Amino acid sequence: MNRFKVSKFRHTEARPPRREAWISDIRAGTAPSCGNHIKASCSLIAFNSDRPGVLGIVPLESQGEDKRQVTHLGCHSDLVTDLDFSPFDDFLLATASADRTVKVWRLPASGQALPSGPGLLLGPEDAQVEVLQFHPTADGILLSAVGRAAKVWDATKQQPLTELATHGDLVQGAAWSRDGALLGTTCKDKQLRIFDPRAKPEAAQSTPAHENSRDGRLVWTGTREHLVSTGFNQMREREVKLWDTRLFSTALTSLTLDTSPRSLMPLLDPDSGLLVLAGKGENQLYCYEAAPQQPALSPVTQCLLESTLRGAALVPRRAVAVMSCEVLRVLQLSDTAIVPISYHVPRKTMEFHEDLFPDTAGCVPASDPSTWWAGSDQQVQRVSLHPARRAHPSFTSCLAPPAEPTPATARPAGTPVDDAGPSEGFSSPPSSLTSPSTPSSLGPSLTSTSGIGTSPSQRSLQSLLGPSSKFRHAQGTVLHRDNHITNLKGLNLTTPGESDGFCANQLRVAVPLLSSGGQVAVLELRKPGRLPDTALPTLQNGVAVTDLAWDPFDPYRLAVAGEDARIRLWRVPPEGLQEVLTTPEAVLTGHTEKIYSLRFHPLAADILASSSYDLTIRIWDLKVGAERLRLQGHRDQIFGLAWSPNGQQLATVCKDGRLRIYEPRGSPEPLQEGPGPEGARGARVVWVCDGHYLLVSGFDSRSERQLLLYSAKALAGGPSAVLGLDVAPSTLLPSYDPDTSLVLLTGKGDTRVFLYELLPEAPFFLECNSFTSPDPHKGFILLPKTECEVREVEFARCLRLRQTSLEPVAFRLPRVRKEFFQDDVFPDTTMSWEPVLSAEAWLGGANGMPQLLSLQPPGMTPVSQAPREAPARRAPSSVYLEEKSDQQKKEELLSAMVAKLGNREDPLPQDSFEGVDEDEWAKYLAQIIVMGAQVVGRAFARALRQEFAASRAAADARGRAGHQSAAASNLSGLSLQEAQQILNVSKLSPEEIQKNYEHLFKVNDKSVGGSFYLQSKVVRAKERLEEELRIQAQEDREKQQPPKT
């Protein structure tokens, strides 16, 4: 007889769902941290998105057949390292971040706006917060791990109750016991510690856990005596150990899995004892049963995954499907989807099985922080999982009470959530514009931190009634792979926020490398392709690179700033870099602290401006290699600086919240000052609108990215306009094209490039199509105008730096008559490669105007001089209707309907729109505005009458199917067969009728080439089929009634 008890879970099987049950179209983050990247309550799922500091929020269960909508919560200014839902309140979420803070959020129910700010804030700490967990029995207590210490917080008072700081190295994992009396920690010093936080801050017990210091985790079983730890041994094999706190010197049992660099995430259900081991970056889940009584870690099953695992979480026990014997549900986070994986125990009967589902902890806490801290060990009342006996109590935590919706924050019903999702990533996000007289912190923002914006219909209405940009249909396209530079290795992706990360001119690209010595690789744009696997020849700076810039007037000279407060000038040979260069052409010394950024003068040769941590801006004469001017007046870090187009003034934006304009040759003090962005996380400044305005990209007080437009003559009056964009941690880097007044904006780590046309008058910002890439870029810069393919109406050429490649991106404007030179898009451009002044002349007070160059290719005629095409005259619809017989109309209608229904996936005409003649568009727009209402009403009524008369005659000639059906045919003027042909339905299904009706009514709209006549046919066919459904339903009811006696 076997002395071991047979497990009831021995036949458990994992059931991955079909793709229809996945939560798709997401973009998950993959940044390394000690957290699991995803957590779930009984109502919601929260996960790390691909944007640092932003979480995705989605309902746990779908509502009917509607697709679950993912909303985004911008919660931190840096990476979210861990998150946890309250065990009692399904809508209370705590987040920890690399920005050294912990925040608690009150999430709304489905259909409501996400919060614009946290319910409470804990911190900041001395280092990033690694681990975060709610207390299992008391509401309002949080456990956090920071550096070498773990803290227990009374969140209601926003104060720590105790700090457990006896660790010898970084704390990698921390967890409460199930009764909330003890907590355990794993540490990089290879020790496993047990604390009684209410007794003393020192560890009650400690023992060596795993022999390798790599990522260690722990979870408790259903009792305070046993816990499970995961880690690595000396051979770098992954192992799992079961511990008894009463015999803590050695593990009860251990299990060695395999050799892998991937850390294990242990997910343990205390009620069943099932342990799921998930490895980040792997395609397999291991399931074991933890049995401390035997003791043993018994294998149960394994599950192969379709996609790579980035994070994993258990669904709470109260949310599993008990009637189908689902004992466990794991949420797998992949790059593009959340996959729910169910673990079932096969049983013959579909009923509630008491042995599989014992009572579990309920959702009402047993105590509050003060009671627990005083010594109470009262446990949470357990509840039955039986559907017939299950209670439905609800609990709302006092940490972040629900806020009543206000008119300013409430979202109208029906407003789409996250209306520019990943599947529709090539459309611009909604924007908001505040009044010039309203401070940005008080102005209403249609794009709040929740990511909720205006609907497409509202944006269409705004573009119809308000001004629109001729670049609104601009299209950004990554050029063919033959133009890429691939196999880039060892890129330095941690350059300061004040730097663009890399720089380029018309010939070369300079990219900092991560290797020691401050190396810079110089790549030839004229030689695309795969780089060799061997090391590239580089420029050896000797110190880490903080910024770099090409001389606009000397394409072979590169200026590189370093952390040693020096600027090195390098001369790259005309044939390219063939060997490692260790000696620069010149070294500029003068700054006393690390340099922020470098900016060459736009008109004068050999003039360079640099900003530094010493809070000064120094202007250098490169010809003599000496400092000539020094600008002062900054009280904090200088985020950005920019020369005016005429080179007479210099603008700066500073961390002290001020925007300044200098006249360097006149005074070292600022000429003007004004209020800058409220946020202190970063900002950039650029001159726009012929130097009459300044555009500043920064953050508001809620960490929302925004654009501020200032008049260069009145900084003190504040911004003329403020535009809120989105929530993301990276500063927007503006690239301005003075020829088109377009600004391209994106941040390091972003996937979207915003495009706006700037105006010197209201509405100031005109939104254009944005460019979206499938993966984040590390840098994005604008190339000289001469690199554009003018014949293809390419108005901007950019370079996009990825992790391992460099890609050119072309921005083009769809035009109908591309055989002509589009002189409205390509005015004469500045010859930015030819200096106007020498350094000596500029320093002596001379000014100049840049030379201009025409971009018109030889042999092309400007479109403004092209012969005007005579518009084709179209016969009125009434003439068309009179010339056609009823039978001809019906045959043409049915053919058109079937053809369009067979091509439902084809793009609509407006999707391939390539522009019209401006005069013709203006004429039609005026006619629409003046006569629209009358024309629509009369045309639709006339089409209905004609369709009714023609169809009724045809219906009378056809056979009748029953008296009621015949009466319906006479009344509607359509027979049943005709109505089915029009909507292309073979059987009378309400869903199919409604689906085909909506599609045909849309594709036959007059604005896309249809007519009211065709639309009226669709309407009448739908009414006829609905009447037939009503008749059939009535006949079925009469058949079911018992005969009268």
Short mmCIF file of N, CA and C in Angstrom, two decimals, residues 50 73 76 114 168 297 391 417 445 486 543 561 902 917 950 952:
data_model
loop_
_atom_site.label_atom_id
_atom_site.label_comp_id
_atom_site.label_asym_id
_atom_site.label_seq_id
_atom_site.Cartn_x
_atom_site.Cartn_y
_atom_site.Cartn_z
N ASP A 50 4.31 49.19 -23.41
CA ASP A 50 5.63 49.45 -23.98
C ASP A 50 6.11 50.86 -23.73
N LEU A 73 -3.13 54.09 -18.46
CA LEU A 73 -3.00 54.95 -17.29
C LEU A 73 -1.55 55.38 -17.16
N HIS A 76 3.50 56.99 -13.75
CA HIS A 76 4.82 57.35 -13.21
C HIS A 76 5.65 57.99 -14.31
N LEU A 114 -10.47 57.13 -16.65
CA LEU A 114 -9.41 56.80 -15.71
C LEU A 114 -9.00 58.04 -14.92
N GLY A 168 22.07 42.48 3.49
CA GLY A 168 23.43 42.76 3.09
C GLY A 168 23.57 43.24 1.66
N LEU A 297 7.47 18.33 -3.87
CA LEU A 297 7.02 19.19 -4.96
C LEU A 297 6.73 18.27 -6.14
N ALA A 391 -21.84 34.45 -1.30
CA ALA A 391 -22.29 35.79 -0.95
C ALA A 391 -21.64 36.80 -1.88
N VAL A 417 -13.02 54.37 -25.95
CA VAL A 417 -11.83 54.36 -25.11
C VAL A 417 -10.65 53.97 -25.96
N SER A 445 -8.18 69.54 -20.79
CA SER A 445 -7.42 68.74 -21.75
C SER A 445 -8.25 67.57 -22.20
N THR A 486 22.21 48.11 -41.12
CA THR A 486 21.81 47.09 -40.15
C THR A 486 23.04 46.52 -39.43
N VAL A 543 36.21 59.73 -22.57
CA VAL A 543 35.19 59.86 -21.52
C VAL A 543 33.83 59.65 -22.17
N ALA A 561 30.83 66.49 -26.99
CA ALA A 561 30.93 66.93 -25.60
C ALA A 561 31.05 65.73 -24.68
N GLY A 902 -19.26 41.82 -51.81
CA GLY A 902 -18.19 40.85 -52.01
C GLY A 902 -16.82 41.42 -51.77
N ASP A 917 -8.41 69.56 -56.64
CA ASP A 917 -8.09 70.94 -56.96
C ASP A 917 -8.70 71.87 -55.93
N ALA A 950 -41.51 52.31 -58.45
CA ALA A 950 -40.95 51.31 -59.35
C ALA A 950 -40.98 49.92 -58.73
N ARG A 952 -42.97 48.79 -56.35
CA ARG A 952 -44.30 48.26 -56.07
C ARG A 952 -44.88 47.56 -57.28
#
